[in-house]
mmCIF file of C-alpha atoms in Angstrom:
data_model
loop_
_atom_site.group_PDB
_atom_site.id
_atom_site.type_symbol
_atom_site.label_atom_id
_atom_site.label_comp_id
_atom_site.label_asym_id
_atom_site.label_seq_id
_atom_site.Cartn_x
_atom_site.Cartn_y
_atom_site.Cartn_z
ATOM 1 C CA MET A 67 -132.880 -27.575 -50.948
ATOM 2 C CA LYS A 68 -129.165 -27.969 -52.474
ATOM 3 C CA ASN A 69 -128.976 -31.304 -54.453
ATOM 4 C CA PHE A 70 -126.789 -34.416 -53.874
ATOM 5 C CA SER A 71 -125.507 -37.033 -56.259
ATOM 6 C CA ILE A 72 -124.107 -39.659 -53.829
ATOM 7 C CA ILE A 73 -123.112 -42.304 -55.978
ATOM 8 C CA PRO A 74 -122.886 -45.759 -54.106
ATOM 9 C CA VAL A 75 -119.960 -47.300 -53.445
ATOM 10 C CA ASP A 76 -118.658 -49.369 -56.625
ATOM 11 C CA HIS A 77 -117.952 -52.728 -55.571
ATOM 12 C CA SER A 78 -116.710 -54.841 -58.512
ATOM 13 C CA LEU A 79 -113.418 -54.141 -57.151
ATOM 14 C CA ARG A 80 -114.000 -55.835 -54.066
ATOM 15 C CA GLU A 81 -112.246 -59.719 -54.886
ATOM 16 C CA ALA A 82 -109.015 -57.699 -55.951
ATOM 17 C CA ILE A 83 -109.045 -55.801 -52.903
ATOM 18 C CA GLN A 84 -109.894 -59.221 -50.466
ATOM 19 C CA GLN A 85 -106.711 -60.988 -51.868
ATOM 20 C CA LYS A 86 -104.490 -58.173 -52.225
ATOM 21 C CA ILE A 87 -105.589 -58.471 -47.659
ATOM 22 C CA ASP A 88 -105.408 -62.162 -47.439
ATOM 23 C CA ASN A 89 -101.788 -62.451 -49.658
ATOM 24 C CA LEU A 90 -100.231 -60.138 -46.744
ATOM 25 C CA ASN A 91 -97.804 -61.008 -44.569
ATOM 26 C CA LYS A 92 -100.032 -62.682 -41.796
ATOM 27 C CA PRO A 93 -102.224 -65.036 -41.105
ATOM 28 C CA LYS A 94 -105.986 -64.171 -42.569
ATOM 29 C CA GLY A 95 -108.349 -62.198 -41.074
ATOM 30 C CA SER A 96 -105.783 -62.007 -38.199
ATOM 31 C CA LEU A 97 -105.606 -57.831 -38.460
ATOM 32 C CA GLY A 98 -109.540 -57.623 -38.154
ATOM 33 C CA ARG A 99 -111.378 -54.244 -37.550
ATOM 34 C CA LEU A 100 -108.173 -53.112 -39.875
ATOM 35 C CA GLU A 101 -109.871 -55.272 -42.758
ATOM 36 C CA GLU A 102 -112.371 -54.160 -42.462
ATOM 37 C CA LEU A 103 -111.418 -50.477 -42.435
ATOM 38 C CA ALA A 104 -109.191 -51.049 -44.911
ATOM 39 C CA MET A 105 -111.631 -52.503 -47.446
ATOM 40 C CA GLN A 106 -114.165 -49.880 -46.908
ATOM 41 C CA ILE A 107 -111.749 -46.938 -47.871
ATOM 42 C CA CYS A 108 -110.223 -49.113 -50.877
ATOM 43 C CA LEU A 109 -113.820 -48.855 -52.247
ATOM 44 C CA VAL A 110 -114.265 -45.346 -51.493
ATOM 45 C CA GLN A 111 -111.503 -44.118 -53.529
ATOM 46 C CA GLN A 112 -111.911 -46.738 -55.503
ATOM 47 C CA THR A 113 -108.749 -48.981 -55.238
ATOM 48 C CA LEU A 114 -105.980 -50.773 -54.303
ATOM 49 C CA SER A 115 -103.784 -48.239 -52.698
ATOM 50 C CA PRO A 116 -105.410 -46.093 -51.141
ATOM 51 C CA SER A 117 -104.408 -42.965 -48.839
ATOM 52 C CA LEU A 118 -105.627 -40.143 -46.092
ATOM 53 C CA SER A 119 -103.285 -37.051 -47.435
ATOM 54 C CA HIS A 120 -104.437 -33.739 -45.797
ATOM 55 C CA PRO A 121 -106.971 -34.614 -43.512
ATOM 56 C CA CYS A 122 -109.147 -31.562 -42.724
ATOM 57 C CA HIS A 123 -111.180 -30.638 -39.041
ATOM 58 C CA LEU A 124 -114.355 -28.946 -39.822
ATOM 59 C CA LEU A 125 -115.337 -27.110 -36.074
ATOM 60 C CA LEU A 126 -118.515 -25.282 -36.228
ATOM 61 C CA GLY A 127 -120.369 -22.873 -33.752
ATOM 62 C CA GLY A 128 -123.978 -22.504 -33.302
ATOM 63 C CA ASP A 129 -126.086 -21.462 -30.813
ATOM 64 C CA HIS A 130 -129.828 -22.675 -29.622
ATOM 65 C CA GLY A 131 -132.808 -21.172 -28.457
ATOM 66 C CA ILE A 132 -134.010 -23.960 -26.364
ATOM 67 C CA GLU A 133 -130.901 -23.309 -24.919
ATOM 68 C CA ARG A 134 -132.872 -20.626 -22.747
ATOM 69 C CA GLU A 135 -135.815 -23.777 -21.586
ATOM 70 C CA GLY A 136 -132.683 -24.088 -19.053
ATOM 71 C CA VAL A 137 -132.025 -27.354 -20.580
ATOM 72 C CA SER A 138 -127.837 -27.199 -20.650
ATOM 73 C CA VAL A 139 -126.248 -27.148 -17.524
ATOM 74 C CA SER A 140 -123.634 -24.431 -19.233
ATOM 75 C CA PRO A 141 -124.790 -21.043 -20.572
ATOM 76 C CA ARG A 142 -124.819 -19.528 -24.079
ATOM 77 C CA GLU A 143 -122.020 -17.433 -23.491
ATOM 78 C CA VAL A 144 -119.845 -20.637 -23.023
ATOM 79 C CA THR A 145 -119.851 -21.126 -26.852
ATOM 80 C CA TRP A 146 -118.509 -17.923 -28.124
ATOM 81 C CA GLN A 147 -115.623 -18.162 -25.248
ATOM 82 C CA GLN A 148 -114.462 -22.083 -26.343
ATOM 83 C CA MET A 149 -114.604 -20.922 -29.852
ATOM 84 C CA VAL A 150 -112.144 -18.010 -28.941
ATOM 85 C CA ASN A 151 -110.361 -20.181 -26.584
ATOM 86 C CA PHE A 152 -109.886 -22.694 -30.064
ATOM 87 C CA THR A 153 -108.401 -19.966 -32.227
ATOM 88 C CA ARG A 154 -104.881 -19.647 -29.285
ATOM 89 C CA GLY A 155 -105.413 -23.690 -29.538
ATOM 90 C CA GLY A 156 -106.149 -24.318 -26.244
ATOM 91 C CA GLY A 157 -109.015 -26.954 -27.103
ATOM 92 C CA GLY A 158 -109.147 -30.269 -26.503
ATOM 93 C CA VAL A 159 -109.863 -30.792 -30.947
ATOM 94 C CA ASN A 160 -106.186 -28.055 -31.017
ATOM 95 C CA MET A 161 -104.250 -30.956 -28.941
ATOM 96 C CA PHE A 162 -105.941 -34.058 -31.442
ATOM 97 C CA CYS A 163 -104.968 -32.242 -34.736
ATOM 98 C CA ARG A 164 -102.051 -31.004 -33.661
ATOM 99 C CA GLN A 165 -101.101 -34.604 -33.135
ATOM 100 C CA HIS A 166 -102.845 -36.208 -35.346
ATOM 101 C CA GLY A 167 -101.746 -33.523 -38.292
ATOM 102 C CA PHE A 168 -105.216 -32.581 -39.502
ATOM 103 C CA ASP A 169 -106.176 -29.268 -40.918
ATOM 104 C CA LEU A 170 -108.091 -27.098 -37.891
ATOM 105 C CA LYS A 171 -110.952 -24.866 -39.645
ATOM 106 C CA ILE A 172 -113.192 -22.708 -36.697
ATOM 107 C CA VAL A 173 -116.062 -21.930 -38.997
ATOM 108 C CA ASP A 174 -119.019 -19.448 -36.851
ATOM 109 C CA VAL A 175 -121.933 -20.474 -38.014
ATOM 110 C CA GLY A 176 -124.480 -19.242 -36.126
ATOM 111 C CA VAL A 177 -122.297 -18.322 -32.958
ATOM 112 C CA ASP A 178 -125.276 -15.315 -30.257
ATOM 113 C CA TYR A 179 -122.030 -13.175 -31.020
ATOM 114 C CA ASP A 180 -120.322 -10.985 -32.556
ATOM 115 C CA LEU A 181 -116.878 -13.258 -33.697
ATOM 116 C CA SER A 182 -116.474 -11.457 -36.983
ATOM 117 C CA GLN A 183 -113.314 -9.895 -36.270
ATOM 118 C CA VAL A 184 -111.572 -12.844 -34.443
ATOM 119 C CA PRO A 185 -108.323 -13.931 -35.632
ATOM 120 C CA GLY A 186 -108.639 -17.586 -36.269
ATOM 121 C CA ILE A 187 -112.237 -17.847 -37.127
ATOM 122 C CA ILE A 188 -113.833 -17.871 -40.032
ATOM 123 C CA ASP A 189 -117.164 -16.376 -40.554
ATOM 124 C CA ARG A 190 -120.238 -17.442 -42.113
ATOM 125 C CA LYS A 191 -122.560 -17.309 -39.562
ATOM 126 C CA ILE A 192 -126.511 -17.445 -40.505
ATOM 127 C CA ALA A 193 -128.206 -15.696 -37.859
ATOM 128 C CA ARG A 194 -127.215 -14.982 -33.707
ATOM 129 C CA GLY A 195 -128.488 -18.566 -32.738
ATOM 130 C CA THR A 196 -131.336 -20.273 -33.996
ATOM 131 C CA ARG A 197 -135.150 -19.456 -32.159
ATOM 132 C CA ASN A 198 -136.528 -21.735 -29.238
ATOM 133 C CA PHE A 199 -137.914 -24.893 -31.419
ATOM 134 C CA LEU A 200 -140.562 -24.800 -27.899
ATOM 135 C CA HIS A 201 -142.247 -22.464 -29.794
ATOM 136 C CA GLU A 202 -141.372 -22.227 -32.863
ATOM 137 C CA ALA A 203 -139.190 -23.671 -35.799
ATOM 138 C CA ALA A 204 -135.555 -22.969 -35.500
ATOM 139 C CA MET A 205 -134.690 -21.516 -38.642
ATOM 140 C CA SER A 206 -136.438 -21.036 -41.416
ATOM 141 C CA GLU A 207 -136.193 -22.878 -45.289
ATOM 142 C CA ALA A 208 -133.804 -20.082 -46.131
ATOM 143 C CA GLU A 209 -131.660 -20.001 -42.930
ATOM 144 C CA PHE A 210 -131.168 -23.951 -42.983
ATOM 145 C CA ASP A 211 -130.863 -23.701 -47.395
ATOM 146 C CA ARG A 212 -128.281 -21.971 -46.468
ATOM 147 C CA ALA A 213 -126.339 -24.128 -43.656
ATOM 148 C CA ILE A 214 -126.311 -26.885 -45.758
ATOM 149 C CA GLU A 215 -125.080 -24.937 -48.582
ATOM 150 C CA ILE A 216 -121.969 -23.291 -45.950
ATOM 151 C CA GLY A 217 -121.202 -27.184 -45.287
ATOM 152 C CA ALA A 218 -120.880 -27.813 -49.178
ATOM 153 C CA GLU A 219 -118.404 -24.896 -50.010
ATOM 154 C CA LEU A 220 -116.386 -25.486 -46.466
ATOM 155 C CA VAL A 221 -116.092 -28.597 -47.726
ATOM 156 C CA ASP A 222 -114.945 -27.494 -51.085
ATOM 157 C CA ASP A 223 -112.393 -25.437 -49.699
ATOM 158 C CA CYS A 224 -111.147 -28.926 -48.341
ATOM 159 C CA VAL A 225 -110.790 -30.697 -50.679
ATOM 160 C CA ALA A 226 -109.189 -28.039 -52.880
ATOM 161 C CA SER A 227 -106.075 -28.349 -51.095
ATOM 162 C CA GLY A 228 -105.991 -31.709 -51.463
ATOM 163 C CA CYS A 229 -107.655 -33.403 -48.578
ATOM 164 C CA GLN A 230 -109.706 -37.469 -48.079
ATOM 165 C CA VAL A 231 -110.324 -37.253 -45.313
ATOM 166 C CA LEU A 232 -112.978 -35.039 -43.584
ATOM 167 C CA CYS A 233 -113.933 -35.295 -39.921
ATOM 168 C CA ILE A 234 -116.448 -32.541 -37.913
ATOM 169 C CA GLY A 235 -117.204 -31.302 -35.014
ATOM 170 C CA GLU A 236 -118.711 -29.201 -33.378
ATOM 171 C CA MET A 237 -118.916 -25.945 -30.243
ATOM 172 C CA GLY A 238 -123.107 -25.621 -29.084
ATOM 173 C CA ILE A 239 -124.864 -24.787 -25.815
ATOM 174 C CA ALA A 240 -127.733 -27.306 -25.668
ATOM 175 C CA ASN A 241 -127.163 -29.120 -29.101
ATOM 176 C CA THR A 242 -127.280 -33.054 -27.483
ATOM 177 C CA SER A 243 -131.768 -31.610 -27.326
ATOM 178 C CA PRO A 244 -131.777 -31.309 -30.975
ATOM 179 C CA SER A 245 -129.921 -34.499 -31.685
ATOM 180 C CA SER A 246 -132.153 -36.660 -28.888
ATOM 181 C CA ILE A 247 -135.429 -35.445 -30.894
ATOM 182 C CA TRP A 248 -133.552 -36.318 -33.701
ATOM 183 C CA MET A 249 -133.237 -39.444 -32.767
ATOM 184 C CA SER A 250 -136.548 -40.046 -31.172
ATOM 185 C CA LEU A 251 -138.380 -39.044 -34.881
ATOM 186 C CA PHE A 252 -135.963 -40.724 -37.072
ATOM 187 C CA GLY A 253 -135.407 -44.130 -34.932
ATOM 188 C CA ASP A 254 -138.821 -44.622 -33.165
ATOM 189 C CA ILE A 255 -137.171 -44.787 -29.696
ATOM 190 C CA PRO A 256 -139.384 -42.759 -26.484
ATOM 191 C CA LEU A 257 -137.991 -39.485 -26.122
ATOM 192 C CA LYS A 258 -136.711 -40.297 -22.649
ATOM 193 C CA ASP A 259 -134.645 -43.223 -23.554
ATOM 194 C CA CYS A 260 -132.878 -40.523 -26.259
ATOM 195 C CA ILE A 261 -132.351 -37.977 -23.659
ATOM 196 C CA GLY A 262 -128.704 -37.628 -21.332
ATOM 197 C CA ALA A 263 -127.063 -35.214 -19.309
ATOM 198 C CA GLY A 264 -125.476 -33.462 -22.035
ATOM 199 C CA ALA A 265 -122.204 -31.466 -20.378
ATOM 200 C CA GLY A 266 -123.568 -31.999 -16.967
ATOM 201 C CA LEU A 267 -127.265 -32.659 -15.838
ATOM 202 C CA ASN A 268 -128.253 -34.170 -12.587
ATOM 203 C CA HIS A 269 -131.362 -35.833 -12.541
ATOM 204 C CA ASP A 270 -133.256 -32.775 -12.085
ATOM 205 C CA GLY A 271 -131.783 -31.438 -14.588
ATOM 206 C CA ILE A 272 -132.957 -34.626 -17.204
ATOM 207 C CA ARG A 273 -136.375 -34.512 -16.077
ATOM 208 C CA HIS A 274 -137.016 -30.378 -16.419
ATOM 209 C CA LYS A 275 -135.272 -31.176 -20.156
ATOM 210 C CA TYR A 276 -137.895 -34.305 -21.162
ATOM 211 C CA GLU A 277 -139.941 -32.186 -20.372
ATOM 212 C CA VAL A 278 -139.467 -29.009 -22.416
ATOM 213 C CA LEU A 279 -138.359 -31.092 -25.330
ATOM 214 C CA SER A 280 -141.793 -33.318 -24.731
ATOM 215 C CA LYS A 281 -143.890 -30.408 -25.106
ATOM 216 C CA ALA A 282 -141.153 -29.322 -27.831
ATOM 217 C CA MET A 283 -142.210 -32.379 -29.462
ATOM 218 C CA GLU A 284 -145.629 -32.184 -29.413
ATOM 219 C CA ARG A 285 -146.810 -29.632 -30.645
ATOM 220 C CA PHE A 286 -145.199 -30.066 -34.564
ATOM 221 C CA THR A 287 -147.006 -31.626 -36.772
ATOM 222 C CA SER A 288 -144.841 -32.464 -39.991
ATOM 223 C CA ARG A 289 -142.621 -35.961 -38.025
ATOM 224 C CA GLY A 290 -142.712 -37.923 -41.473
ATOM 225 C CA ASP A 291 -141.107 -34.737 -43.579
ATOM 226 C CA THR A 292 -137.120 -35.002 -42.727
ATOM 227 C CA ARG A 293 -136.737 -32.152 -43.738
ATOM 228 C CA GLU A 294 -139.026 -30.624 -41.648
ATOM 229 C CA VAL A 295 -138.018 -32.547 -38.836
ATOM 230 C CA LEU A 296 -133.897 -31.337 -39.352
ATOM 231 C CA ARG A 297 -134.961 -27.393 -39.890
ATOM 232 C CA TYR A 298 -137.351 -27.328 -36.509
ATOM 233 C CA PHE A 299 -135.290 -28.773 -34.467
ATOM 234 C CA GLY A 300 -131.464 -28.181 -35.674
ATOM 235 C CA GLY A 301 -128.905 -26.076 -34.806
ATOM 236 C CA PHE A 302 -127.224 -23.884 -37.448
ATOM 237 C CA GLU A 303 -123.800 -25.638 -36.845
ATOM 238 C CA MET A 304 -125.557 -29.185 -37.055
ATOM 239 C CA ILE A 305 -127.292 -28.504 -40.567
ATOM 240 C CA THR A 306 -124.034 -27.269 -41.383
ATOM 241 C CA ALA A 307 -122.357 -30.688 -40.291
ATOM 242 C CA ILE A 308 -125.016 -32.392 -42.721
ATOM 243 C CA GLY A 309 -124.288 -30.729 -45.474
ATOM 244 C CA ALA A 310 -120.450 -30.703 -44.956
ATOM 245 C CA MET A 311 -121.478 -34.536 -44.833
ATOM 246 C CA LEU A 312 -123.524 -35.007 -48.044
ATOM 247 C CA ARG A 313 -120.798 -33.704 -50.128
ATOM 248 C CA ALA A 314 -117.857 -35.087 -48.572
ATOM 249 C CA ALA A 315 -119.662 -38.264 -49.775
ATOM 250 C CA GLU A 316 -120.531 -36.222 -53.495
ATOM 251 C CA GLN A 317 -117.057 -35.740 -53.027
ATOM 252 C CA ARG A 318 -116.065 -39.785 -52.757
ATOM 253 C CA LEU A 319 -113.953 -38.370 -49.191
ATOM 254 C CA VAL A 320 -113.577 -40.892 -45.726
ATOM 255 C CA ILE A 321 -115.518 -38.909 -43.172
ATOM 256 C CA LEU A 322 -115.566 -39.852 -39.611
ATOM 257 C CA VAL A 323 -117.747 -39.250 -37.691
ATOM 258 C CA ASP A 324 -117.800 -38.322 -34.032
ATOM 259 C CA GLY A 325 -119.901 -37.991 -31.079
ATOM 260 C CA PHE A 326 -123.728 -38.272 -30.261
ATOM 261 C CA ILE A 327 -124.190 -34.660 -31.629
ATOM 262 C CA MET A 328 -122.354 -35.935 -34.868
ATOM 263 C CA THR A 329 -124.256 -38.961 -34.905
ATOM 264 C CA ALA A 330 -127.725 -37.657 -35.249
ATOM 265 C CA CYS A 331 -126.173 -35.043 -37.757
ATOM 266 C CA ALA A 332 -125.320 -38.649 -39.589
ATOM 267 C CA LEU A 333 -128.469 -39.955 -38.937
ATOM 268 C CA GLY A 334 -130.721 -36.969 -40.406
ATOM 269 C CA ALA A 335 -127.927 -37.566 -44.018
ATOM 270 C CA CYS A 336 -128.744 -40.664 -44.016
ATOM 271 C CA ARG A 337 -132.165 -40.049 -43.873
ATOM 272 C CA LEU A 338 -131.933 -37.559 -46.833
ATOM 273 C CA TYR A 339 -129.678 -39.635 -48.520
ATOM 274 C CA PRO A 340 -129.439 -43.560 -47.613
ATOM 275 C CA GLN A 341 -126.120 -44.332 -49.240
ATOM 276 C CA ALA A 342 -123.070 -41.705 -47.976
ATOM 277 C CA GLN A 343 -123.178 -43.776 -45.166
ATOM 278 C CA ASP A 344 -120.729 -46.229 -47.391
ATOM 279 C CA TYR A 345 -117.932 -42.797 -46.928
ATOM 280 C CA MET A 346 -118.882 -42.859 -43.233
ATOM 281 C CA ILE A 347 -116.853 -44.933 -40.372
ATOM 282 C CA PHE A 348 -118.163 -44.305 -37.040
ATOM 283 C CA THR A 349 -114.979 -43.464 -34.665
ATOM 284 C CA HIS A 350 -117.083 -43.446 -31.078
ATOM 285 C CA CYS A 351 -119.470 -45.166 -28.902
ATOM 286 C CA GLY A 352 -119.655 -42.242 -26.354
ATOM 287 C CA ASP A 353 -121.092 -41.385 -22.692
ATOM 288 C CA GLU A 354 -124.287 -39.658 -23.964
ATOM 289 C CA SER A 355 -127.376 -41.949 -23.267
ATOM 290 C CA GLY A 356 -128.619 -42.573 -26.181
ATOM 291 C CA HIS A 357 -125.334 -42.996 -27.889
ATOM 292 C CA LYS A 358 -125.163 -46.384 -28.729
ATOM 293 C CA MET A 359 -128.933 -46.615 -30.029
ATOM 294 C CA MET A 360 -128.337 -44.080 -32.494
ATOM 295 C CA LEU A 361 -125.124 -46.235 -33.617
ATOM 296 C CA ASP A 362 -127.315 -49.117 -33.541
ATOM 297 C CA ILE A 363 -130.853 -47.193 -35.895
ATOM 298 C CA LEU A 364 -128.210 -46.920 -38.214
ATOM 299 C CA ASP A 365 -126.130 -50.195 -37.935
ATOM 300 C CA ALA A 366 -122.944 -48.762 -37.608
ATOM 301 C CA LYS A 367 -119.932 -50.590 -35.670
ATOM 302 C CA PRO A 368 -118.086 -48.097 -33.622
ATOM 303 C CA LEU A 369 -114.229 -47.703 -33.419
ATOM 304 C CA LEU A 370 -113.907 -47.613 -29.453
ATOM 305 C CA HIS A 371 -115.926 -47.361 -26.327
ATOM 306 C CA LEU A 372 -113.652 -44.835 -24.486
ATOM 307 C CA GLY A 373 -116.796 -43.139 -22.033
ATOM 308 C CA LEU A 374 -116.360 -39.684 -23.876
ATOM 309 C CA ARG A 375 -118.817 -36.679 -24.218
ATOM 310 C CA LEU A 376 -116.046 -33.512 -24.725
ATOM 311 C CA GLY A 377 -117.831 -33.081 -28.124
ATOM 312 C CA GLU A 378 -115.467 -31.376 -30.846
ATOM 313 C CA GLY A 379 -114.993 -33.876 -32.935
ATOM 314 C CA THR A 380 -112.502 -34.939 -30.421
ATOM 315 C CA GLY A 381 -113.793 -39.132 -30.712
ATOM 316 C CA ALA A 382 -113.055 -39.112 -34.121
ATOM 317 C CA LEU A 383 -110.103 -37.282 -33.952
ATOM 318 C CA CYS A 384 -108.549 -40.406 -31.502
ATOM 319 C CA ALA A 385 -109.745 -42.882 -33.248
ATOM 320 C CA PHE A 386 -107.818 -41.634 -36.611
ATOM 321 C CA PRO A 387 -104.743 -44.024 -36.070
ATOM 322 C CA ILE A 388 -106.035 -47.037 -36.035
ATOM 323 C CA VAL A 389 -107.916 -45.594 -39.370
ATOM 324 C CA ASP A 390 -104.574 -44.845 -40.756
ATOM 325 C CA SER A 391 -103.038 -48.434 -39.412
ATOM 326 C CA ALA A 392 -105.316 -49.661 -41.917
ATOM 327 C CA VAL A 393 -104.732 -47.675 -44.714
ATOM 328 C CA ARG A 394 -100.944 -48.392 -44.074
ATOM 329 C CA MET A 395 -101.298 -52.354 -43.539
ATOM 330 C CA VAL A 396 -103.075 -52.543 -47.132
ATOM 331 C CA ARG A 397 -99.735 -49.771 -48.954
ATOM 332 C CA GLU A 398 -97.342 -50.957 -46.999
ATOM 333 C CA MET A 399 -96.718 -54.790 -45.871
ATOM 334 C CA ASN A 400 -95.234 -56.956 -48.074
ATOM 335 C CA ASN A 401 -97.507 -60.505 -49.440
ATOM 336 C CA PHE A 402 -96.057 -63.946 -49.280
ATOM 337 C CA ASP A 403 -94.688 -64.103 -52.614
ATOM 338 C CA ASN A 404 -92.794 -60.897 -52.400
ATOM 339 C CA ALA A 405 -91.362 -61.669 -48.815
ATOM 340 C CA LYS A 406 -90.255 -65.746 -49.638
ATOM 341 C CA ILE A 407 -92.620 -66.509 -46.732
ATOM 342 C CA THR A 408 -95.592 -69.725 -47.942
ATOM 343 C CA LYS A 409 -98.403 -69.742 -46.489
ATOM 344 C CA TYR A 410 -99.617 -70.605 -43.077
ATOM 345 C CA PHE A 411 -102.926 -70.789 -43.538
#
């Protein structure tokens, strides 16, 4: 696996940043979470005047072998159909990227369909979907390594265009299944507490999903090996997201973490490199069962609670204006001295 050199953020500027925030013309602490966000972003960028230039959104597509076991209400062809829809601007992710000025990159890393000739889709296909982890590892070691490398390469392309903030989304029918298993194994949480409705399973569907995933976990023997857990159960889009997160942290980007699946990827990334979490902002707690518990594993405090479960990175994109407001606060608000206002705290 590719090695990353991720440095924990340097806190030597903390006092100076805090002084600047406290001396903005407002009561001390009155902008709450915005002040916390401003501190984090200043530390990530090692500056008292942070910026969020050229925001980029990676939309990663991949299919899952476990879908063959009926663990999702949606069939796998929805993956490629939605990927094509995204190129036409018709998805939720398209709307939010347009609204907030994100450069959207749609990437096929493992869709079970030939999308190589579709304009607007970046072809980085590793295989046409993963294998069925009920019977065998989802991907080989070489495929795992390639997915990590693709994620890193995609981030390098974003950085070359001036990107300072990265958002990642996914499109992959059945990807709540590996996410639930990662959550269970990494968080030592009973599997039943990690499984939800996904795209809309009913009670019987959730029970069937639990039975299938339980059998898969019973057959897996390398529970203490983070890399093997990721490789055995993960999807190509998920491992690519982990590679992107790790490279983004190495490049000192602000990383906006989306919902249940991307939080599972963040959990995996932080198991490999705990210091990567310094660069992550957890944007929302979604409607998928267990998402709050997974955020708790990371001791992460999400910005939004909107009942979202669409995926695609849409929750992170919705939260971007809050992050942007935190940066504008520390860059654009006047201080007491310049404004000639008596400190009133």
